[in-house]
Amino acid sequence: MLDKTFRKIMFETDVLEYPQAQKILEQFSKVPQQEINRVDDFFGRAYKPYLQKRDSLQLFLGKKRGKLLKQTPDAYGIGTGPHYYFVHAYNCIFECEYCYLQGYFSSPDIVLFLNHDEICKSIVERTKADLASGHKQVWFHAGEFSDSLALASWTGELRAYWDCFKKLPNAALELRSKSANIRPVLEQEPLENVVISFSMSPKKVVGEIEHGTSPVSARIKAAAQLQAKGYPVAFHFDPVIHRPNWKTQYQELFASMGKFIQMDKVRYASLGTVRFSSDDLRQVQKNYPRSKLLGAVFEKDHEGKHQYPVAMRKEILSQLRAQAERAGIPPEVIYDCMQGF
Amino acid sequence: MDDIKPKHVLCFAHRGEAKAFIKRWNLKGSGEKALSGVWSTQAKQLAGDKQPPDVWILGEGIESAGIRLSYLLGRFPEVNSVINLGVAGFVLGGVVPKGFSLPEIGSLVQIRTSYGMHYDQKVRFKSYTNENLLEELPVFDCFSIGRRLTQANEYLYVSGFAAIVDMELWGLHAAAASAGCKLESIKVVSDVVDPNRAIPENLCSLVKSKSDELSELLWQAWTTWEDSRKKPTSRSELPKDFAEQLNSEFPQRFWLSSYQKNELGKHLRALSISKSLEPEELNSIVLKWIRKSQIDHIKGPAKKRGGVLSDRLKEMIYAEGAFGAR
């Protein structure tokens, strides 16, 4: 399916040294390919409408240059240690109507960075520095600008990160995904400090708004399979979208999860309602004018984000927390993500 | 407000491309020097929609054609729709959208996104996208180059953005956008460029020698466009402004400030999605609901009733069940 997805592959000369580049180019040998000097000469140089990802998606292979790690916003993850994200890719193969990627890059084309060795080196250096300054644990998150698992079967980077985090017991890695593609994870051994987290929404929301993602039932089964084999698993109930019968839908979701997952062993669960910057909201209104997301009136909060009214958000999060606890997730591992209260 | 009828013009780079149109419509060139390249029908007695559109020959080149179009749109402010018809090249290895096969020489393609080359021979950030595409023609993106590229490998850069290349479309888009005009473009592929091979030296004269044939193909493009635009669209027309309907149904019972009208519009849009109702349907339901709930009878100034209406509609967005069920 993916060789029909990409209309062209452009790769930097510098990445040809990586076996993974050769593997990808061979795998997509039928797709027109072009060697280039730098991804930056093409990607994002001209504005390409977001929805052209549906029929004119290009793939770029390159090296991530400049800053390889960035600090996350406040209240991003669990625990008190520093949290960073590293960028192994730009843009996502999925099409979620609320996604901020619509307004983030000026092109929806996918960029894969192949210099994972350099990213891992940055992770090691950062961890050492933070531990030396007194922190007990340092978190690193993948999946900020892309899905962590959707393409992992042929991007093949997980081995490098596993090797890296195996040697860093005080660092933790989160791979966040809406995909049920856990085969590349199962090829690695379970590590206590590598957590696979799944974004979860009710079945109706996945169908109406999270286009191309794995069905929620598949995510549940994938999480259950990982958990049974000893991989730490976590969940993000974020973004929660207010829809008619949302409470019942989440009750059904937790009930489904409870059938397969040991909820008391969930490493952590985050809760968050949908939120947009002004640019993101404009993009959503432009790209999906009849999206169910827009069956709401958003208010601007003190950080300039468009959200549901405060009282409504508190109510939703409170109800959701209660449901999560009733489903068996330990209360101490449930946290609100970036709600800014 | 009445719909504004479109006033179209067709624009071409060269007279050779427009030959079939000038001949069929018996167009005459303007005698005025400043309007050189403007061809109009002499049959002014025909009703507006039966008159063939004017044909404007703009020359080639992003800047030249763009400047010329800008001037003419200023001279003829009634024009609100420009259709560019012309020849273009297809670059092998360029981005071909899914679902469409590689075009051949003589293929008609409609242009979706137009990219333009800057003076430094790099792409400009600003692009223009036509979202009102015909179903009948394949869709491609186009890169307008600033000069005729003489080295085949120069096309490699272009092919990173689009598969169709021409010499003026981006400039035309810039001019049309600046004048608040719609612009659509259909091209006929006149040549195929292989970035891995040398470009034939006589490429331009080859294209010129086929101008009659190419012009006839552009005539086909025009008739395809015309036939397609005559079809009724499935989208319903936008409903009349709700504030106007409100005032019409309940004269002087509600007063809304500009801010409140804006807020009311947001609430209605959200309601339309939340309750899965088409906007027109929703307006009618809301007006009935106002009558039933007697908000228009609330004592006090019209401004107060306007505020209550807006608040009550906002509450409805999140209420369970059909609109007005509570």
XYZ file of C-alpha atoms in Angstrom:
667
model
C 0.000 0.000 0.000
C 2.805 2.395 0.844
C 4.329 2.213 -2.639
C 1.067 3.625 -3.939
C 1.081 6.225 -1.177
C 4.332 7.961 -2.028
C 4.447 9.692 -5.380
C 8.150 10.462 -5.213
C 11.097 9.789 -2.923
C 13.868 12.342 -2.546
C 16.946 11.359 -0.581
C 20.033 13.222 0.523
C 23.332 11.939 -0.764
C 24.520 11.954 2.866
C 22.061 9.241 3.923
C 23.244 6.679 1.420
C 25.783 5.556 4.011
C 22.916 4.227 6.143
C 21.820 0.677 5.260
C 18.273 1.672 6.119
C 18.260 4.191 3.276
C 19.225 1.520 0.789
C 16.572 -0.771 2.205
C 13.840 1.848 1.843
C 14.886 2.779 -1.683
C 14.910 -0.879 -2.711
C 11.555 -1.506 -1.097
C 10.044 1.397 -3.046
C 11.969 0.865 -6.248
C 8.850 1.496 -8.357
C 8.414 4.990 -6.936
C 10.317 7.740 -8.823
C 13.453 8.609 -6.839
C 15.746 11.591 -6.927
C 19.043 12.229 -5.172
C 19.304 15.705 -3.663
C 21.779 17.720 -1.672
C 19.572 18.705 1.253
C 15.972 17.990 2.267
C 15.760 21.667 3.242
C 16.204 22.668 -0.409
C 12.754 21.235 -1.084
C 10.740 20.427 2.038
C 8.805 23.403 3.292
C 10.280 25.771 0.702
C 6.895 26.283 -0.925
C 3.479 26.072 0.660
C 1.863 22.748 -0.198
C -1.754 22.375 0.932
C -2.148 19.873 3.758
C -4.799 17.743 2.095
C -2.517 17.024 -0.830
C -1.135 14.319 1.422
C -4.020 12.264 0.110
C -2.786 12.089 -3.456
C 0.602 13.809 -3.830
C 2.558 12.701 -0.787
C 6.319 12.721 -1.131
C 8.872 11.021 1.054
C 12.150 12.641 1.961
C 15.096 10.803 3.504
C 17.635 12.963 5.239
C 19.777 13.695 8.256
C 18.400 15.710 11.157
C 20.686 18.653 11.664
C 20.833 21.335 14.309
C 19.125 20.699 17.628
C 18.267 17.020 17.925
C 16.461 17.245 21.264
C 13.939 19.806 22.463
C 12.402 20.325 25.858
C 8.698 19.526 25.997
C 6.074 22.032 27.149
C 5.112 22.028 30.833
C 2.869 19.228 32.085
C 3.682 17.109 29.042
C 4.508 13.852 30.801
C 4.347 12.086 34.127
C 6.835 12.560 36.931
C 8.964 15.508 37.899
C 12.084 14.863 35.842
C 12.887 16.730 32.644
C 11.071 15.672 29.490
C 12.464 15.998 25.977
C 11.302 15.002 22.580
C 13.497 13.977 19.712
C 12.497 14.296 16.115
C 12.971 11.230 13.989
C 10.456 12.333 11.371
C 8.321 15.217 10.197
C 4.651 14.621 9.448
C 2.455 11.610 9.816
C 0.939 9.030 7.533
C -2.370 9.323 9.391
C -4.912 12.093 9.006
C -6.487 13.112 12.284
C -8.731 16.123 11.856
C -7.524 17.770 15.079
C -3.842 17.308 14.343
C -1.676 20.380 14.849
C 0.602 19.212 12.049
C -1.906 20.839 9.693
C -0.614 24.218 10.699
C 2.896 23.350 11.829
C 4.788 22.621 8.637
C 4.127 24.252 5.289
C 4.067 20.864 3.598
C 2.455 17.533 4.551
C 5.262 15.521 2.916
C 6.941 12.982 5.155
C 10.563 13.413 6.129
C 12.404 10.532 7.742
C 15.654 11.279 9.484
C 18.049 8.371 9.393
C 20.883 9.575 11.609
C 19.539 7.779 14.664
C 23.114 7.197 15.815
C 23.542 10.945 16.259
C 20.160 11.296 17.952
C 21.060 8.512 20.372
C 24.377 10.199 21.099
C 22.471 13.389 22.002
C 20.199 11.374 24.273
C 23.169 9.864 26.097
C 24.842 13.264 26.564
C 21.628 14.915 27.725
C 20.911 12.130 30.212
C 24.401 12.329 31.699
C 24.134 16.094 32.045
C 20.694 15.984 33.702
C 21.615 13.200 36.075
C 24.770 15.097 37.003
C 22.648 18.122 37.863
C 20.576 16.096 40.312
C 17.645 14.707 38.352
C 16.678 11.130 39.065
C 15.102 10.304 35.743
C 15.022 11.862 32.289
C 12.256 11.210 29.785
C 12.537 11.154 26.012
C 9.481 11.066 23.788
C 9.165 10.050 20.161
C 6.020 10.770 18.182
C 5.881 14.561 18.495
C 5.753 15.196 14.747
C 4.948 11.724 13.529
C 3.544 8.395 14.667
C 6.216 6.302 16.395
C 5.148 2.892 15.121
C 3.129 3.346 11.910
C 6.136 3.094 9.593
C 8.567 1.399 11.990
C 8.453 -1.891 10.075
C 10.462 -0.445 7.265
C 12.216 2.493 8.898
C 13.922 0.018 11.236
C 15.209 2.439 13.870
C 13.870 0.755 17.000
C 16.952 -1.430 17.460
C 19.180 1.632 17.784
C 16.938 3.153 20.487
C 16.632 -0.086 22.361
C 20.416 -0.436 22.440
C 20.671 3.160 23.636
C 18.130 2.917 26.459
C 19.357 -0.458 27.594
C 22.487 1.361 28.722
C 20.555 4.227 30.356
C 18.531 2.809 33.248
C 17.789 6.346 34.506
C 16.417 7.473 31.174
C 13.043 6.466 29.792
C 11.746 6.347 26.261
C 8.122 6.724 25.243
C 6.961 5.577 21.824
C 3.523 7.039 21.241
C 1.254 5.678 18.570
C -2.204 5.297 17.055
C -0.999 2.253 15.190
C -1.323 -1.421 16.106
C 1.932 -2.166 14.265
C 3.815 -3.703 17.191
C 5.822 -6.216 15.190
C 9.009 -4.089 15.275
C 8.577 -3.741 19.057
C 8.161 -7.490 19.527
C 11.483 -7.961 17.765
C 13.145 -6.209 20.718
C 13.225 -7.474 24.309
C 10.976 -5.793 26.883
C 12.782 -3.031 28.749
C 11.433 -1.413 31.914
C 12.414 2.015 30.679
C 10.870 1.794 27.202
C 7.145 2.445 27.320
C 4.792 1.932 24.418
C 1.855 4.300 24.725
C -1.328 4.283 22.711
C -3.584 7.239 22.034
C -7.135 6.104 22.683
C -10.487 7.455 21.572
C -13.956 5.916 21.386
C -14.664 3.846 18.294
C -16.982 6.490 16.800
C -14.382 9.236 17.174
C -11.692 7.074 15.566
C -14.008 6.409 12.635
C -15.138 10.008 12.185
C -11.977 11.940 12.952
C -8.793 9.793 13.067
C -8.557 8.770 9.422
C -6.262 5.920 8.500
C -5.358 5.029 12.089
C -5.682 1.523 13.474
C -9.150 0.720 14.824
C -9.285 1.149 18.583
C -9.980 -2.560 19.012
C -6.688 -3.316 17.237
C -4.852 -0.856 19.505
C -6.357 -2.555 22.548
C -5.292 -5.993 21.347
C -1.813 -4.716 20.507
C -1.450 -3.156 23.942
C -2.684 -6.361 25.568
C -0.221 -8.458 23.605
C 2.654 -6.215 24.589
C 1.606 -6.165 28.212
C 1.333 -9.963 28.300
C 4.908 -10.210 27.038
C 6.212 -7.808 29.680
C 6.430 -4.504 27.793
C 5.374 -1.459 29.797
C 2.251 0.022 28.280
C 0.560 3.387 28.782
C -2.399 5.268 27.354
C -3.294 8.782 26.321
C -6.973 9.661 26.441
C -6.180 12.818 24.603
C -7.725 14.655 22.894
C -11.161 14.116 24.366
C -13.721 15.553 21.989
C -17.096 16.495 23.376
C -19.743 14.664 21.389
C -23.265 13.562 22.222
C -23.076 10.486 24.480
C -19.361 10.973 25.061
C -19.624 9.588 28.587
C -21.206 6.360 27.371
C -18.661 6.060 24.594
C -15.787 6.295 27.053
C -17.478 3.812 29.379
C -17.610 1.390 26.473
C -13.982 2.089 25.656
C -12.820 1.382 29.201
C -14.980 -1.738 29.294
C -13.352 -3.024 26.086
C -9.911 -2.260 27.427
C -10.689 -3.975 30.701
C -11.455 -7.240 28.905
C -7.935 -7.544 27.517
C -5.626 -5.260 29.477
C -4.456 -5.498 33.057
C -5.548 -2.013 33.919
C -3.809 -2.011 37.305
C -0.505 -2.524 35.499
C -0.882 0.439 33.129
C 2.269 2.498 33.511
C 0.478 5.831 33.188
C -2.570 7.407 31.578
C -2.921 10.997 30.501
C -6.168 12.897 30.040
C -6.699 15.967 27.916
C -9.449 17.772 26.045
C -8.964 18.988 22.506
C -7.059 22.264 22.203
C -5.807 24.390 19.314
C -3.615 27.331 18.656
C -5.338 29.993 16.525
C -3.423 28.803 13.446
C -4.330 25.174 14.068
C -8.013 26.008 14.462
C -7.994 27.996 11.225
C -6.464 25.019 9.442
C -9.050 22.618 10.864
C -11.858 24.954 9.781
C -10.339 25.203 6.325
C -9.503 21.527 5.812
C -12.479 19.967 7.575
C -15.286 22.553 7.611
C -17.903 19.969 8.635
C -15.707 18.086 11.109
C -17.532 16.870 14.210
C -14.768 18.662 16.133
C -16.335 21.945 15.147
C -19.653 21.156 16.796
C -18.445 23.285 19.693
C -17.622 26.833 20.641
C -14.062 27.268 21.816
C -12.773 29.925 24.159
C -9.304 31.345 24.220
C -7.447 30.551 27.431
C -4.723 32.597 29.107
C -2.096 30.900 26.924
C -3.934 31.780 23.731
C -5.158 28.239 23.151
C -8.699 27.597 21.944
C -10.348 25.116 24.292
C -13.743 24.152 25.662
C -14.912 26.466 28.448
C -13.001 25.888 31.683
C -15.972 24.527 33.612
C -16.729 22.095 30.825
C -13.141 20.920 30.617
C -12.948 20.355 34.360
C -16.170 18.381 34.224
C -14.973 16.227 31.337
C -11.607 15.517 32.947
C -13.177 14.799 36.299
C -15.672 12.343 34.777
C -12.972 10.722 32.672
C -10.644 10.345 35.626
C -13.419 8.700 37.609
C -14.078 6.301 34.738
C -10.375 5.479 34.390
C -10.086 4.766 38.120
C -13.243 2.642 38.079
C -11.738 0.691 35.194
C -8.773 -0.131 37.431
C -6.044 2.312 36.402
C -4.232 3.339 39.611
C -5.076 6.967 40.448
C -1.445 7.921 41.078
C -0.528 7.254 37.446
C -3.332 9.322 35.938
C -2.450 12.898 35.056
C -3.908 15.837 33.133
C -1.883 16.711 30.070
C -1.214 20.377 29.288
C -4.574 21.604 30.504
C -3.211 24.829 31.954
C -5.569 25.052 34.924
C -27.416 39.854 -1.426
C -27.770 38.628 -5.024
C -25.140 36.257 -6.366
C -22.632 38.061 -8.545
C -22.667 36.500 -12.016
C -19.210 35.504 -13.174
C -17.724 37.613 -15.932
C -15.088 35.421 -17.554
C -12.160 36.170 -19.751
C -9.878 33.655 -21.351
C -6.179 34.395 -21.292
C -3.370 32.954 -23.329
C 0.342 33.569 -23.638
C 0.444 33.574 -27.423
C -1.949 34.403 -30.219
C -1.255 31.006 -31.761
C -2.849 29.332 -28.738
C -5.969 31.500 -29.093
C -6.358 31.062 -32.870
C -9.250 28.603 -32.656
C -11.188 30.978 -30.358
C -10.560 34.129 -32.344
C -11.703 32.393 -35.491
C -14.785 30.670 -34.093
C -16.053 33.704 -32.245
C -15.036 36.148 -34.921
C -13.208 38.259 -32.368
C -11.638 41.576 -33.242
C -8.527 43.034 -31.683
C -8.810 46.346 -29.844
C -7.564 49.344 -31.751
C -6.295 51.021 -28.594
C -2.564 50.605 -28.083
C -2.903 50.026 -24.341
C -5.371 47.238 -25.077
C -3.199 45.443 -27.585
C -3.842 41.736 -27.201
C -7.477 42.207 -26.131
C -9.889 40.477 -28.506
C -13.632 40.949 -28.172
C -16.782 39.871 -29.890
C -18.440 42.297 -32.238
C -21.841 40.754 -31.484
C -22.589 43.097 -28.584
C -26.310 42.723 -29.218
C -26.228 39.191 -27.799
C -27.453 38.745 -24.222
C -24.688 38.712 -21.631
C -24.509 34.987 -21.119
C -24.628 34.292 -24.875
C -21.721 36.613 -25.622
C -18.437 34.806 -25.933
C -15.881 35.923 -23.372
C -13.073 38.251 -24.320
C -9.710 36.752 -25.111
C -6.593 38.371 -23.693
C -3.162 37.603 -25.090
C -0.732 38.357 -22.278
C 2.685 37.242 -23.507
C 4.902 34.836 -21.672
C 6.988 35.087 -18.517
C 5.925 35.261 -14.867
C 6.489 38.992 -14.506
C 5.428 40.152 -17.982
C 2.215 38.152 -18.130
C 1.412 38.971 -14.520
C 1.914 42.693 -15.051
C -0.199 42.627 -18.197
C -3.018 40.774 -16.478
C -2.884 43.164 -13.538
C -3.297 46.120 -15.892
C -6.198 44.580 -17.767
C -8.011 43.533 -14.604
C -7.693 47.138 -13.482
C -9.066 48.382 -16.811
C -11.962 45.900 -16.687
C -13.042 45.666 -13.043
C -16.219 43.793 -13.988
C -14.082 40.734 -14.796
C -14.105 38.410 -11.810
C -13.050 35.120 -13.359
C -10.001 34.340 -15.481
C -9.473 31.088 -17.289
C -5.930 30.519 -18.463
C -5.531 28.128 -21.360
C -2.133 27.287 -22.751
C 0.611 24.854 -23.484
C 2.878 23.337 -20.882
C 5.603 20.765 -20.569
C 5.487 17.522 -18.637
C 8.609 16.695 -16.633
C 9.402 13.024 -16.304
C 9.968 12.163 -12.666
C 7.771 15.022 -11.466
C 5.114 14.487 -8.804
C 2.117 12.806 -10.438
C -0.950 12.790 -8.159
C -2.427 9.410 -7.289
C -5.107 8.182 -9.624
C -3.785 9.845 -12.742
C -1.587 8.328 -15.391
C 1.355 10.042 -17.026
C 0.095 12.564 -19.555
C 1.146 12.326 -23.180
C 1.688 15.053 -25.706
C -1.747 16.435 -26.489
C -3.227 15.541 -23.082
C -5.342 18.146 -21.333
C -4.596 18.681 -17.655
C -6.093 21.078 -15.183
C -3.851 22.782 -12.705
C -4.447 22.514 -8.987
C -1.488 24.157 -7.227
C 0.738 26.637 -8.963
C 4.336 27.115 -7.818
C 6.599 29.862 -9.097
C 10.294 30.375 -9.544
C 12.067 33.250 -7.830
C 14.876 35.339 -9.254
C 17.390 33.097 -7.494
C 16.049 30.130 -9.480
C 14.546 28.674 -6.329
C 10.863 28.098 -5.659
C 8.830 30.912 -4.101
C 7.121 30.124 -0.818
C 3.739 31.450 -1.904
C 1.706 29.024 -3.964
C -1.831 29.277 -5.322
C -4.333 26.458 -5.272
C -7.535 26.172 -7.242
C -9.985 24.126 -5.234
C -12.802 24.316 -7.736
C -11.649 21.499 -9.981
C -13.472 19.777 -12.804
C -14.185 16.073 -12.512
C -13.608 15.597 -16.217
C -9.905 16.359 -16.398
C -6.834 14.942 -14.667
C -5.331 17.164 -12.005
C -1.696 18.201 -11.799
C 0.362 20.834 -10.067
C 2.377 23.287 -12.141
C 5.709 25.030 -11.698
C 6.148 28.315 -13.552
C 9.760 28.876 -14.487
C 11.244 32.319 -14.904
C 13.126 31.569 -18.041
C 13.284 28.811 -20.541
C 15.511 26.185 -18.935
C 18.140 25.054 -21.342
C 19.754 22.272 -19.347
C 17.697 19.152 -18.850
C 18.975 18.668 -15.313
C 17.564 22.079 -14.329
C 14.209 20.398 -14.590
C 15.254 18.037 -11.791
C 14.707 20.833 -9.311
C 11.287 21.617 -10.740
C 10.300 17.955 -10.659
C 10.657 18.026 -6.873
C 7.497 20.140 -6.759
C 5.373 19.463 -9.813
C 5.167 17.505 -13.034
C 3.846 20.283 -15.275
C 5.971 23.274 -16.170
C 4.990 26.497 -17.881
C 6.246 30.049 -18.017
C 3.576 32.291 -16.586
C 0.775 30.704 -14.571
C 2.131 31.681 -11.145
C 2.378 35.308 -12.273
C -1.224 35.193 -13.494
C -2.357 33.801 -10.147
C -0.539 36.563 -8.312
C -2.228 39.191 -10.466
C -5.677 37.623 -10.171
C -5.403 37.192 -6.413
C -4.365 40.800 -6.034
C -7.482 41.849 -7.985
C -9.753 39.499 -6.021
C -10.403 37.423 -9.125
C -10.787 33.681 -9.462
C -8.327 31.977 -11.759
C -8.437 28.506 -13.233
C -6.029 26.940 -15.671
C -6.122 24.124 -18.173
C -3.016 23.202 -20.085
C -2.312 21.032 -23.059
C 0.919 19.086 -22.790
C 3.011 20.126 -25.754
C 6.295 18.461 -24.867
C 7.844 15.991 -22.461
C 11.117 16.816 -20.748
C 13.411 14.074 -19.570
C 15.829 15.570 -17.003
C 18.278 12.829 -17.843
C 18.501 13.751 -21.512
C 19.407 16.838 -23.503
C 16.569 19.146 -24.481
C 16.025 19.306 -28.262
C 17.425 22.595 -29.556
C 14.430 23.214 -31.751
C 11.862 22.571 -28.998
C 10.260 26.025 -29.284
C 9.874 25.874 -33.060
C 8.487 22.352 -32.776
C 5.776 23.635 -30.464
C 5.091 26.637 -32.740
C 4.699 24.410 -35.774
C 1.891 22.541 -34.023
C 0.072 25.674 -32.890
C -3.108 25.022 -34.897
C -3.423 21.565 -33.455
C -2.660 22.793 -29.936
C -5.174 25.611 -30.264
C -7.884 23.124 -31.249
C -7.037 21.072 -28.167
C -7.389 24.208 -26.042
C -10.796 24.763 -27.652
C -11.736 21.273 -26.431
C -10.513 22.268 -22.982
C -12.783 25.299 -23.055
C -15.858 23.339 -24.118
C -15.132 20.771 -21.393
C -14.887 23.579 -18.861
C -18.078 25.220 -20.096
C -20.095 21.995 -20.051
C -18.863 21.143 -16.601
C -19.737 24.535 -15.145
C -23.264 24.316 -16.539
C -23.984 21.233 -14.412
C -26.028 21.945 -11.277
C -23.895 21.607 -8.173
C -24.952 19.361 -5.348
C -24.176 21.991 -2.737
C -27.146 23.998 -1.668
C -26.790 27.733 -1.881
C -25.704 29.475 1.263
C -28.666 30.426 3.420
C -29.549 34.029 3.824
C -27.849 35.752 6.692
C -29.541 34.541 9.876
C -29.575 37.998 11.435
C -31.568 39.241 8.413
C -34.029 36.358 8.696
C -34.362 37.002 12.418
C -35.165 40.644 11.800
C -37.595 39.712 9.092
C -39.483 37.165 11.249
C -39.341 39.159 14.478
C -39.131 42.803 13.484
C -37.390 44.933 16.121
C -37.557 42.191 18.736
C -33.860 41.409 18.718
C -30.839 43.654 18.509
C -27.375 42.221 18.039
C -24.112 44.123 18.106
C -21.480 43.236 15.508
C -19.722 41.119 18.111
C -22.964 39.336 18.973
C -23.745 38.692 15.309
C -20.315 37.154 14.960
C -20.840 35.031 18.059
C -24.293 33.994 16.855
C -22.767 32.901 13.563
C -20.240 30.739 15.434
C -22.973 29.213 17.571
C -25.093 28.400 14.538
C -22.176 26.805 12.706
C -21.311 24.720 15.750
C -24.953 23.738 16.177
C -25.261 22.770 12.543
C -22.392 20.301 13.015
C -23.276 19.218 16.525
C -26.857 18.387 15.522
C -25.929 17.208 11.997
C -28.188 19.749 10.296
C -27.557 21.632 7.071
C -27.246 25.377 7.743
C -30.462 26.225 5.882
C -32.382 23.559 7.773
C -30.974 24.764 11.061
C -31.961 28.387 10.477
C -35.542 27.358 9.874
C -35.588 25.115 12.981
C -34.086 27.842 15.140
C -36.682 30.371 14.021
C -39.490 27.934 14.874
C -37.873 27.260 18.227
C -37.688 30.969 19.003
C -41.395 31.264 18.314
C -42.182 28.233 20.460
C -39.972 29.235 23.351
C -41.198 32.842 23.132
C -37.772 34.367 23.584
C -39.095 37.208 21.456
C -41.595 37.949 24.217
C -39.012 38.416 26.955
C -39.537 41.818 28.566
C -36.861 44.397 28.234
C -34.799 45.985 25.469
C -34.130 44.209 22.180
C -30.458 44.027 23.120
C -31.330 41.902 26.157
C -33.330 39.449 24.025
C -30.413 39.291 21.578
C -28.081 38.299 24.413
C -30.505 35.679 25.747
C -30.907 34.186 22.290
C -27.170 33.865 21.821
C -26.679 32.292 25.269
C -29.535 29.826 24.809
C -28.211 28.730 21.424
C -24.768 28.220 22.930
C -26.274 25.954 25.598
C -27.987 23.929 22.881
C -24.648 23.036 21.280
C -23.676 20.728 24.110
C -27.147 19.530 25.023
C -27.892 15.893 24.373
C -30.515 14.982 21.817
C -31.962 16.818 18.847
C -32.005 20.598 18.724
C -34.518 22.073 21.131
C -35.199 18.707 22.781
C -34.525 20.219 26.195
